[in-house]
mmCIF file of C-alpha atoms and ligand atoms in Angstrom:
data_model
loop_
_atom_site.group_PDB
_atom_site.id
_atom_site.type_symbol
_atom_site.label_atom_id
_atom_site.label_comp_id
_atom_site.label_asym_id
_atom_site.label_seq_id
_atom_site.Cartn_x
_atom_site.Cartn_y
_atom_site.Cartn_z
ATOM 1 C CA MET A 30 137.264 74.720 111.542
ATOM 2 C CA ILE A 31 136.105 73.451 107.989
ATOM 3 C CA ARG A 32 137.217 70.354 106.483
ATOM 4 C CA ILE A 33 137.029 69.766 102.723
ATOM 5 C CA LEU A 34 137.606 66.451 101.099
ATOM 6 C CA SER A 35 138.463 67.539 97.092
ATOM 7 C CA ILE A 36 138.396 65.223 94.138
ATOM 8 C CA GLU A 37 140.355 66.056 91.007
ATOM 9 C CA SER A 38 140.252 64.034 87.644
ATOM 10 C CA SER A 39 140.419 66.506 84.845
ATOM 11 C CA CYS A 40 143.259 65.009 83.239
ATOM 12 C CA ASP A 41 145.605 62.448 83.803
ATOM 13 C CA GLU A 42 146.106 62.419 87.441
ATOM 14 C CA THR A 43 143.372 61.289 89.813
ATOM 15 C CA ALA A 44 143.638 62.579 93.060
ATOM 16 C CA ALA A 45 141.978 63.142 96.493
ATOM 17 C CA ALA A 46 142.987 65.432 99.376
ATOM 18 C CA VAL A 47 141.627 66.720 102.650
ATOM 19 C CA VAL A 48 142.362 70.298 103.528
ATOM 20 C CA GLU A 49 141.327 72.336 106.369
ATOM 21 C CA ASP A 50 140.333 76.354 106.221
ATOM 22 C CA GLY A 51 141.429 76.269 102.667
ATOM 23 C CA ARG A 52 145.191 76.548 103.774
ATOM 24 C CA THR A 53 146.034 73.574 105.719
ATOM 25 C CA VAL A 54 146.635 70.246 103.610
ATOM 26 C CA ARG A 55 146.402 67.262 105.919
ATOM 27 C CA SER A 56 146.593 64.853 102.962
ATOM 28 C CA ASN A 57 147.271 65.187 99.163
ATOM 29 C CA ILE A 58 147.210 61.643 97.335
ATOM 30 C CA ILE A 59 147.946 61.673 93.654
ATOM 31 C CA SER A 60 147.663 58.496 91.490
ATOM 32 C CA SER A 61 149.481 59.160 88.066
ATOM 33 C CA GLN A 62 148.573 57.783 84.891
ATOM 34 C CA ILE A 63 152.042 58.990 83.103
ATOM 35 C CA ARG A 64 153.516 55.272 83.075
ATOM 36 C CA THR A 65 150.141 54.406 81.084
ATOM 37 C CA HIS A 66 149.940 57.458 78.634
ATOM 38 C CA GLU A 67 153.784 57.029 78.031
ATOM 39 C CA LEU A 68 153.166 54.167 75.772
ATOM 40 C CA TYR A 69 151.142 56.196 73.529
ATOM 41 C CA GLY A 70 152.878 59.477 73.605
ATOM 42 C CA GLY A 71 150.519 61.459 74.917
ATOM 43 C CA VAL A 72 147.198 61.143 77.209
ATOM 44 C CA VAL A 73 144.510 58.825 75.642
ATOM 45 C CA PRO A 74 141.299 60.260 76.997
ATOM 46 C CA GLU A 75 139.425 56.866 77.035
ATOM 47 C CA ILE A 76 142.136 55.337 78.927
ATOM 48 C CA ALA A 77 142.464 58.257 81.328
ATOM 49 C CA SER A 78 138.461 57.822 82.191
ATOM 50 C CA ARG A 79 139.059 53.983 82.819
ATOM 51 C CA LYS A 80 142.134 54.599 84.949
ATOM 52 C CA HIS A 81 140.305 57.166 86.979
ATOM 53 C CA LEU A 82 137.703 54.440 87.489
ATOM 54 C CA GLU A 83 139.995 52.107 88.804
ATOM 55 C CA ALA A 84 142.124 54.498 91.122
ATOM 56 C CA ILE A 85 139.400 57.089 92.753
ATOM 57 C CA ASP A 86 137.956 54.857 95.722
ATOM 58 C CA THR A 87 141.386 54.019 96.667
ATOM 59 C CA CYS A 88 142.537 57.396 96.390
ATOM 60 C CA ILE A 89 139.594 58.639 98.757
ATOM 61 C CA THR A 90 140.159 56.491 101.033
ATOM 62 C CA GLN A 91 143.724 57.121 101.474
ATOM 63 C CA ALA A 92 143.154 60.899 101.623
ATOM 64 C CA LEU A 93 141.081 60.093 104.868
ATOM 65 C CA THR A 94 143.632 57.903 106.300
ATOM 66 C CA GLU A 95 146.440 59.959 105.871
ATOM 67 C CA ALA A 96 144.609 62.890 107.205
ATOM 68 C CA ASP A 97 143.542 60.745 110.279
ATOM 69 C CA THR A 98 139.525 61.433 109.609
ATOM 70 C CA THR A 99 136.718 59.864 108.374
ATOM 71 C CA MET A 100 133.800 61.170 106.325
ATOM 72 C CA ASP A 101 131.701 62.045 109.541
ATOM 73 C CA GLU A 102 134.023 64.709 110.079
ATOM 74 C CA ILE A 103 133.921 66.158 106.747
ATOM 75 C CA ASP A 104 132.184 69.100 106.210
ATOM 76 C CA ALA A 105 131.718 69.200 102.254
ATOM 77 C CA ILE A 106 132.779 67.745 99.486
ATOM 78 C CA ALA A 107 134.772 69.792 96.327
ATOM 79 C CA VAL A 108 135.249 68.369 93.093
ATOM 80 C CA THR A 109 136.800 69.625 89.509
ATOM 81 C CA TYR A 110 133.612 69.997 87.082
ATOM 82 C CA GLY A 111 135.659 71.523 84.287
ATOM 83 C CA PRO A 112 137.542 72.465 82.376
ATOM 84 C CA GLY A 113 139.164 69.321 80.993
ATOM 85 C CA LEU A 114 138.999 65.968 79.439
ATOM 86 C CA VAL A 115 134.754 64.996 79.742
ATOM 87 C CA GLY A 116 135.372 61.476 80.562
ATOM 88 C CA ALA A 117 137.857 61.986 83.136
ATOM 89 C CA LEU A 118 135.660 65.010 84.791
ATOM 90 C CA LEU A 119 132.552 62.771 85.015
ATOM 91 C CA VAL A 120 134.224 60.080 86.882
ATOM 92 C CA GLY A 121 135.399 62.712 89.868
ATOM 93 C CA VAL A 122 132.327 64.770 89.393
ATOM 94 C CA ALA A 123 129.624 61.483 89.561
ATOM 95 C CA GLU A 124 131.808 60.412 92.431
ATOM 96 C CA ALA A 125 131.408 63.399 94.547
ATOM 97 C CA LYS A 126 127.511 63.792 93.603
ATOM 98 C CA ALA A 127 127.501 59.929 95.047
ATOM 99 C CA LEU A 128 129.406 60.776 98.423
ATOM 100 C CA ALA A 129 127.211 64.153 98.926
ATOM 101 C CA PHE A 130 124.045 62.396 98.284
ATOM 102 C CA ALA A 131 125.018 59.170 100.679
ATOM 103 C CA THR A 132 126.079 61.640 103.254
ATOM 104 C CA GLY A 133 123.797 64.648 103.185
ATOM 105 C CA LYS A 134 127.113 66.687 102.907
ATOM 106 C CA PRO A 135 127.342 69.931 100.690
ATOM 107 C CA LEU A 136 128.442 69.602 96.781
ATOM 108 C CA ILE A 137 131.114 72.397 95.371
ATOM 109 C CA GLY A 138 131.763 72.541 91.844
ATOM 110 C CA VAL A 139 135.134 73.831 91.523
ATOM 111 C CA ASN A 140 136.904 75.486 88.137
ATOM 112 C CA HIS A 141 140.151 74.042 87.690
ATOM 113 C CA ILE A 142 141.927 77.164 86.907
ATOM 114 C CA ARG A 143 140.823 78.626 90.100
ATOM 115 C CA GLY A 144 142.281 75.654 91.368
ATOM 116 C CA HIS A 145 145.615 76.080 90.227
ATOM 117 C CA ILE A 146 145.493 79.806 91.184
ATOM 118 C CA ALA A 147 144.602 78.753 95.029
ATOM 119 C CA ALA A 148 147.868 76.639 94.885
ATOM 120 C CA ASN A 149 149.686 80.001 95.958
ATOM 121 C CA TYR A 150 147.562 80.015 99.382
ATOM 122 C CA ILE A 151 148.340 76.615 100.123
ATOM 123 C CA CYS A 152 152.194 77.428 99.534
ATOM 124 C CA ASP A 153 152.229 81.052 101.140
ATOM 125 C CA PRO A 154 150.037 81.014 104.153
ATOM 126 C CA ASP A 155 150.177 85.207 104.156
ATOM 127 C CA TRP A 156 149.377 85.437 100.212
ATOM 128 C CA GLU A 157 146.181 87.134 99.886
ATOM 129 C CA PRO A 158 144.460 88.972 96.756
ATOM 130 C CA PRO A 159 144.761 91.214 95.025
ATOM 131 C CA PHE A 160 147.774 90.084 92.654
ATOM 132 C CA LEU A 161 148.138 89.301 89.158
ATOM 133 C CA CYS A 162 148.658 85.759 88.036
ATOM 134 C CA LEU A 163 150.187 84.061 85.141
ATOM 135 C CA VAL A 164 148.197 80.615 84.985
ATOM 136 C CA VAL A 165 150.007 78.284 82.320
ATOM 137 C CA SER A 166 149.127 74.968 82.161
ATOM 138 C CA GLY A 167 148.736 72.092 79.391
ATOM 139 C CA GLY A 168 145.462 73.292 78.498
ATOM 140 C CA HIS A 169 145.451 77.073 79.606
ATOM 141 C CA THR A 170 147.590 80.008 79.105
ATOM 142 C CA HIS A 171 145.705 83.241 81.002
ATOM 143 C CA LEU A 172 146.805 86.350 82.422
ATOM 144 C CA VAL A 173 144.297 87.332 85.501
ATOM 145 C CA ILE A 174 144.174 89.899 88.088
ATOM 146 C CA VAL A 175 142.864 88.006 90.871
ATOM 147 C CA ARG A 176 140.635 90.762 92.721
ATOM 148 C CA ASP A 177 139.534 88.327 95.358
ATOM 149 C CA TYR A 178 139.287 84.606 96.066
ATOM 150 C CA THR A 179 136.491 84.360 94.035
ATOM 151 C CA ASP A 180 136.637 87.566 91.649
ATOM 152 C CA PHE A 181 138.726 87.221 88.521
ATOM 153 C CA GLU A 182 139.333 89.749 85.593
ATOM 154 C CA ILE A 183 140.788 88.012 82.696
ATOM 155 C CA LEU A 184 143.595 90.374 80.754
ATOM 156 C CA GLY A 185 144.451 88.025 77.899
ATOM 157 C CA LYS A 186 144.786 84.267 77.062
ATOM 158 C CA THR A 187 146.128 82.356 74.289
ATOM 159 C CA ARG A 188 145.025 82.266 70.889
ATOM 160 C CA ASP A 189 145.926 78.974 69.921
ATOM 161 C CA ASP A 190 148.304 76.476 71.886
ATOM 162 C CA ALA A 191 148.755 76.557 75.423
ATOM 163 C CA ALA A 192 152.318 77.142 76.624
ATOM 164 C CA GLY A 193 152.507 73.557 77.953
ATOM 165 C CA GLU A 194 151.058 72.430 74.618
ATOM 166 C CA ALA A 195 154.065 74.070 73.021
ATOM 167 C CA PHE A 196 156.473 72.220 75.282
ATOM 168 C CA ASP A 197 154.802 68.891 74.781
ATOM 169 C CA LYS A 198 154.849 69.253 70.801
ATOM 170 C CA VAL A 199 158.301 70.209 70.487
ATOM 171 C CA ALA A 200 159.474 67.682 73.079
ATOM 172 C CA ARG A 201 157.901 65.171 70.703
ATOM 173 C CA ALA A 202 159.555 66.895 67.925
ATOM 174 C CA ILE A 203 163.022 66.334 69.316
ATOM 175 C CA GLY A 204 162.391 62.855 70.160
ATOM 176 C CA LEU A 205 161.839 63.449 73.782
ATOM 177 C CA GLY A 206 158.394 62.104 74.328
ATOM 178 C CA TYR A 207 155.789 62.383 76.905
ATOM 179 C CA PRO A 208 155.397 63.795 79.350
ATOM 180 C CA GLY A 209 157.415 67.110 77.270
ATOM 181 C CA GLY A 210 157.432 70.086 79.643
ATOM 182 C CA PRO A 211 159.546 68.294 82.492
ATOM 183 C CA LYS A 212 161.788 66.654 79.927
ATOM 184 C CA VAL A 213 162.491 69.669 77.783
ATOM 185 C CA ASP A 214 163.140 71.342 81.277
ATOM 186 C CA ARG A 215 165.979 68.875 82.120
ATOM 187 C CA GLU A 216 167.265 68.794 78.532
ATOM 188 C CA ALA A 217 167.641 72.789 78.232
ATOM 189 C CA LYS A 218 169.994 72.228 81.473
ATOM 190 C CA ASN A 219 172.779 71.202 79.405
ATOM 191 C CA GLY A 220 171.875 73.451 75.984
ATOM 192 C CA ASN A 221 172.478 77.258 75.251
ATOM 193 C CA PRO A 222 169.524 79.448 75.351
ATOM 194 C CA GLU A 223 170.878 81.407 72.762
ATOM 195 C CA ALA A 224 171.865 78.782 70.104
ATOM 196 C CA VAL A 225 168.969 79.773 68.021
ATOM 197 C CA HIS A 226 166.765 82.766 67.876
ATOM 198 C CA PHE A 227 163.222 81.571 67.835
ATOM 199 C CA PRO A 228 160.425 83.862 67.954
ATOM 200 C CA ARG A 229 159.157 85.700 70.729
ATOM 201 C CA PRO A 230 155.463 85.624 69.844
ATOM 202 C CA CYS A 231 153.148 88.916 70.677
ATOM 203 C CA ILE A 232 156.009 90.623 72.298
ATOM 204 C CA ASP A 233 155.600 93.741 70.123
ATOM 205 C CA GLU A 234 151.686 93.472 70.530
ATOM 206 C CA GLU A 235 149.502 95.501 72.409
ATOM 207 C CA GLY A 236 147.548 93.702 74.945
ATOM 208 C CA TYR A 237 147.648 90.804 76.526
ATOM 209 C CA SER A 238 147.043 87.795 74.267
ATOM 210 C CA PHE A 239 149.567 85.029 73.662
ATOM 211 C CA SER A 240 149.859 82.816 71.204
ATOM 212 C CA PHE A 241 152.420 79.516 70.977
ATOM 213 C CA SER A 242 151.824 77.572 67.792
ATOM 214 C CA GLY A 243 153.879 79.837 65.603
ATOM 215 C CA LEU A 244 156.833 78.922 67.872
ATOM 216 C CA LYS A 245 156.127 75.388 67.968
ATOM 217 C CA SER A 246 156.044 75.756 63.908
ATOM 218 C CA ALA A 247 159.254 78.024 63.895
ATOM 219 C CA VAL A 248 160.937 75.009 65.731
ATOM 220 C CA LEU A 249 159.307 72.351 63.736
ATOM 221 C CA ASN A 250 160.717 74.150 60.823
ATOM 222 C CA TYR A 251 164.158 74.710 61.733
ATOM 223 C CA LEU A 252 164.640 71.047 62.312
ATOM 224 C CA ASN A 253 163.123 70.084 59.053
ATOM 225 C CA GLN A 254 165.414 72.418 57.254
ATOM 226 C CA LEU A 255 168.465 71.017 59.073
ATOM 227 C CA THR A 256 167.331 67.430 58.239
ATOM 228 C CA MET A 257 166.609 68.403 54.420
ATOM 229 C CA LYS A 258 170.140 69.365 54.197
ATOM 230 C CA GLY A 259 171.513 66.299 56.138
ATOM 231 C CA GLU A 260 172.361 68.298 59.157
ATOM 232 C CA THR A 261 172.405 67.192 62.708
ATOM 233 C CA TYR A 262 171.145 69.308 65.688
ATOM 234 C CA ASP A 263 172.071 69.506 69.106
ATOM 235 C CA ARG A 264 168.974 68.590 71.049
ATOM 236 C CA ALA A 265 169.805 70.104 74.154
ATOM 237 C CA ASP A 266 170.438 73.516 72.197
ATOM 238 C CA ILE A 267 166.814 73.320 70.673
ATOM 239 C CA ALA A 268 165.432 72.624 74.166
ATOM 240 C CA ALA A 269 167.113 75.579 75.917
ATOM 241 C CA SER A 270 166.699 77.985 72.820
ATOM 242 C CA PHE A 271 162.899 77.245 72.608
ATOM 243 C CA GLN A 272 162.209 77.491 76.317
ATOM 244 C CA GLN A 273 164.128 80.972 76.381
ATOM 245 C CA SER A 274 161.835 82.025 73.872
ATOM 246 C CA ILE A 275 158.544 80.953 76.146
ATOM 247 C CA VAL A 276 160.324 82.484 79.148
ATOM 248 C CA ASP A 277 160.829 85.940 77.506
ATOM 249 C CA VAL A 278 157.546 86.228 76.219
ATOM 250 C CA LEU A 279 155.752 85.061 79.505
ATOM 251 C CA VAL A 280 158.281 87.351 81.586
ATOM 252 C CA PHE A 281 157.541 90.484 79.387
ATOM 253 C CA LYS A 282 153.981 90.491 78.887
ATOM 254 C CA THR A 283 153.191 89.779 83.151
ATOM 255 C CA MET A 284 155.702 92.183 84.012
ATOM 256 C CA GLN A 285 153.951 94.669 81.181
ATOM 257 C CA ALA A 286 150.678 93.995 82.646
ATOM 258 C CA ALA A 287 151.873 94.731 86.110
ATOM 259 C CA LYS A 288 153.087 98.121 85.148
ATOM 260 C CA GLU A 289 149.885 99.090 83.360
ATOM 261 C CA TYR A 290 147.965 98.054 86.214
ATOM 262 C CA GLY A 291 150.388 99.066 88.766
ATOM 263 C CA ILE A 292 149.989 95.634 90.482
ATOM 264 C CA ASP A 293 153.194 94.716 92.386
ATOM 265 C CA ARG A 294 152.193 91.044 93.930
ATOM 266 C CA ILE A 295 152.618 88.662 91.319
ATOM 267 C CA ALA A 296 151.973 84.597 91.148
ATOM 268 C CA LEU A 297 152.461 81.451 88.911
ATOM 269 C CA ALA A 298 150.326 78.565 88.480
ATOM 270 C CA GLY A 299 149.957 75.386 86.833
ATOM 271 C CA GLY A 300 152.026 72.612 85.336
ATOM 272 C CA VAL A 301 153.948 74.914 83.163
ATOM 273 C CA SER A 302 154.843 77.121 86.329
ATOM 274 C CA ALA A 303 156.870 73.965 87.270
ATOM 275 C CA ASN A 304 159.569 74.902 84.757
ATOM 276 C CA SER A 305 162.721 75.810 86.514
ATOM 277 C CA ALA A 306 163.672 78.701 84.036
ATOM 278 C CA ILE A 307 160.530 80.334 84.292
ATOM 279 C CA ARG A 308 160.659 80.332 87.830
ATOM 280 C CA GLU A 309 163.943 81.645 87.649
ATOM 281 C CA GLY A 310 163.283 84.273 85.211
ATOM 282 C CA PHE A 311 160.236 85.454 87.381
ATOM 283 C CA ARG A 312 162.435 85.424 90.298
ATOM 284 C CA LYS A 313 164.885 87.772 88.644
ATOM 285 C CA ALA A 314 162.284 90.025 87.289
ATOM 286 C CA CYS A 315 159.953 90.547 90.188
ATOM 287 C CA ALA A 316 163.420 91.194 92.311
ATOM 288 C CA GLU A 317 164.507 93.802 89.853
ATOM 289 C CA ARG A 318 161.396 95.465 90.212
ATOM 290 C CA GLY A 319 160.871 94.811 94.024
ATOM 291 C CA TYR A 320 157.791 92.981 93.324
ATOM 292 C CA ALA A 321 156.567 90.021 95.628
ATOM 293 C CA LEU A 322 156.318 86.611 94.073
ATOM 294 C CA SER A 323 154.642 83.471 94.856
ATOM 295 C CA ILE A 324 155.236 80.189 93.255
ATOM 296 C CA PRO A 325 154.087 77.067 94.443
ATOM 297 C CA GLU A 326 156.015 74.109 95.104
ATOM 298 C CA LEU A 327 156.405 71.622 92.183
ATOM 299 C CA ILE A 328 153.887 69.177 93.821
ATOM 300 C CA TYR A 329 151.407 72.035 93.783
ATOM 301 C CA CYS A 330 151.876 73.451 90.323
ATOM 302 C CA THR A 331 150.929 70.098 88.495
ATOM 303 C CA ASP A 332 147.342 68.729 88.919
ATOM 304 C CA ASN A 333 146.514 67.884 92.413
ATOM 305 C CA ALA A 334 143.193 68.110 94.697
ATOM 306 C CA ALA A 335 144.515 69.814 97.417
ATOM 307 C CA MET A 336 144.150 73.029 95.198
ATOM 308 C CA ILE A 337 140.819 72.082 94.440
ATOM 309 C CA GLY A 338 139.841 72.054 98.278
ATOM 310 C CA CYS A 339 141.668 74.917 98.658
ATOM 311 C CA ALA A 340 139.559 77.207 95.917
ATOM 312 C CA GLY A 341 136.651 75.124 97.303
ATOM 313 C CA TYR A 342 136.860 76.645 100.750
ATOM 314 C CA TYR A 343 136.638 80.065 99.556
ATOM 315 C CA GLN A 344 133.456 78.781 97.727
ATOM 316 C CA PHE A 345 131.942 77.233 100.863
ATOM 317 C CA LEU A 346 132.461 80.647 102.732
ATOM 318 C CA GLU A 347 130.390 82.096 99.873
ATOM 319 C CA LYS A 348 127.547 78.834 100.300
ATOM 320 C CA ASP A 349 128.316 78.640 96.552
ATOM 321 C CA PHE A 350 127.000 75.049 96.675
ATOM 322 C CA ALA A 351 126.188 73.066 93.605
ATOM 323 C CA ASP A 352 123.344 70.213 93.731
ATOM 324 C CA LEU A 353 123.310 66.682 92.316
ATOM 325 C CA SER A 354 122.623 68.374 88.733
ATOM 326 C CA LEU A 355 126.392 69.122 88.489
ATOM 327 C CA ASN A 356 127.989 68.219 85.365
ATOM 328 C CA ALA A 357 131.273 68.181 83.786
ATOM 329 C CA VAL A 358 131.830 71.293 81.253
ATOM 330 C CA PRO A 359 135.111 70.300 79.545
ATOM 331 C CA GLY A 360 135.476 73.960 77.608
ATOM 332 C CA ASP A 361 134.650 75.820 80.660
ATOM 333 C CA GLY A 362 137.191 79.032 81.254
ATOM 334 C CA LEU A 363 138.311 80.577 84.315
ATOM 335 C CA ARG A 364 134.906 81.904 85.868
HETATM 336 O O1 LIG B 8 148.289 72.108 85.028
HETATM 337 P P1 LIG B 8 148.818 70.669 84.433
HETATM 338 O O2 LIG B 8 149.181 69.711 85.522
HETATM 339 O O3 LIG B 8 147.625 70.079 83.502
HETATM 340 C C1 LIG B 8 146.514 70.603 83.142
HETATM 341 O O4 LIG B 8 145.941 71.475 83.668
HETATM 342 O O5 LIG B 8 146.897 70.974 81.981
HETATM 343 O O6 LIG B 8 149.926 71.190 83.570
HETATM 344 C C2 LIG B 8 150.461 69.967 82.581
HETATM 345 C C3 LIG B 8 151.520 70.795 81.572
HETATM 346 C C4 LIG B 8 151.955 69.767 80.608
HETATM 347 O O7 LIG B 8 151.901 70.089 79.230
HETATM 348 C C5 LIG B 8 153.483 69.554 81.177
HETATM 349 O O8 LIG B 8 154.265 69.362 79.924
HETATM 350 C C6 LIG B 8 153.622 70.772 81.665
HETATM 351 O O9 LIG B 8 152.250 71.217 82.458
HETATM 352 N N1 LIG B 8 154.771 70.882 82.665
HETATM 353 C C7 LIG B 8 156.062 71.446 82.544
HETATM 354 C C8 LIG B 8 156.590 71.471 83.441
HETATM 355 N N2 LIG B 8 156.247 70.228 84.118
HETATM 356 C C9 LIG B 8 154.921 69.986 83.803
HETATM 357 N N3 LIG B 8 156.415 72.178 81.459
HETATM 358 C C10 LIG B 8 157.526 72.914 81.137
HETATM 359 N N4 LIG B 8 158.234 72.382 82.264
HETATM 360 C C11 LIG B 8 158.085 71.889 83.372
HETATM 361 N N5 LIG B 8 158.986 71.572 84.022
HETATM 362 ZN ZN1 LIG B 9 145.550 71.528 85.599
#
């Protein structure tokens, strides 16, 4: 049995976990900074780094304690090296390197997007590659063929804003504040998704690129026009209509790729896959076509360290270890 201690600090959650054989989560500690960043309406990178420094040792100790284990029983240390905020990533990377150096255990540098994809292996013990995965987070929108645990083919990504960014910006525009995604999700439950027809960007284009900045602008323009005319708007209707546009684009593009590439197994990953309308849209589309669907539990959709331990396990099996020159790579894509 392989037991991995994993660390994640790429954005605003400090997290540590103990995962066995890639699939069994023995502990999953997440210290969220949401309360702090809420005051500023978004993540402040410098503050995120400092908060990570304050929390990381406690998170690791708690992860070991809750897993009822000690460093002696750990086989390797996995850490997110990128993509993410450079100062935030550095805290996790430095901590993991120090632990690896002090204990002589192998170090594994994990790509954050690989981590999100691996969340599916935790939630469904029988889920295996190959499958088509839509990764939708605050920083990334990727449609990926997962050929094997460490073998990925990117079919398309966003040309501008990620889906999560669009949620966060629209949330701010309609006065919901940070963190935007969950607030839009909640607000949309009371709104009419057909109240306003916002664009469905890229839906008529060939290929699998996404673009969400135009959709965000369309919402902002709509709100400005109403404001200039002195008219009010129904916040829930805007949230629901905007969200429906995102759901339509994501479902359409993913189903198109599944058909083109003859794949009948679909997975979602990343913070935005916590969205209730997106989850429902994919359930319906996959049921209609007889496709298998994997969606991680909410806690494994947003940032956590268990998913990093899971992805790290498959690198462990390939002896894909890092040395102490491992550095944070903020702009790295999926690799
Ligand atoms: O994966 P994640 O935790 O961090 C990144 O790797 O970026 O994703 C965070 C993003 C944020 O943009 C947040 O607003 C969005 O995921 N998000 C949601 C929901 N929960 C989180 N977006 C829509 N609906 C949700 N329920
Ligand atoms: Zn993430």
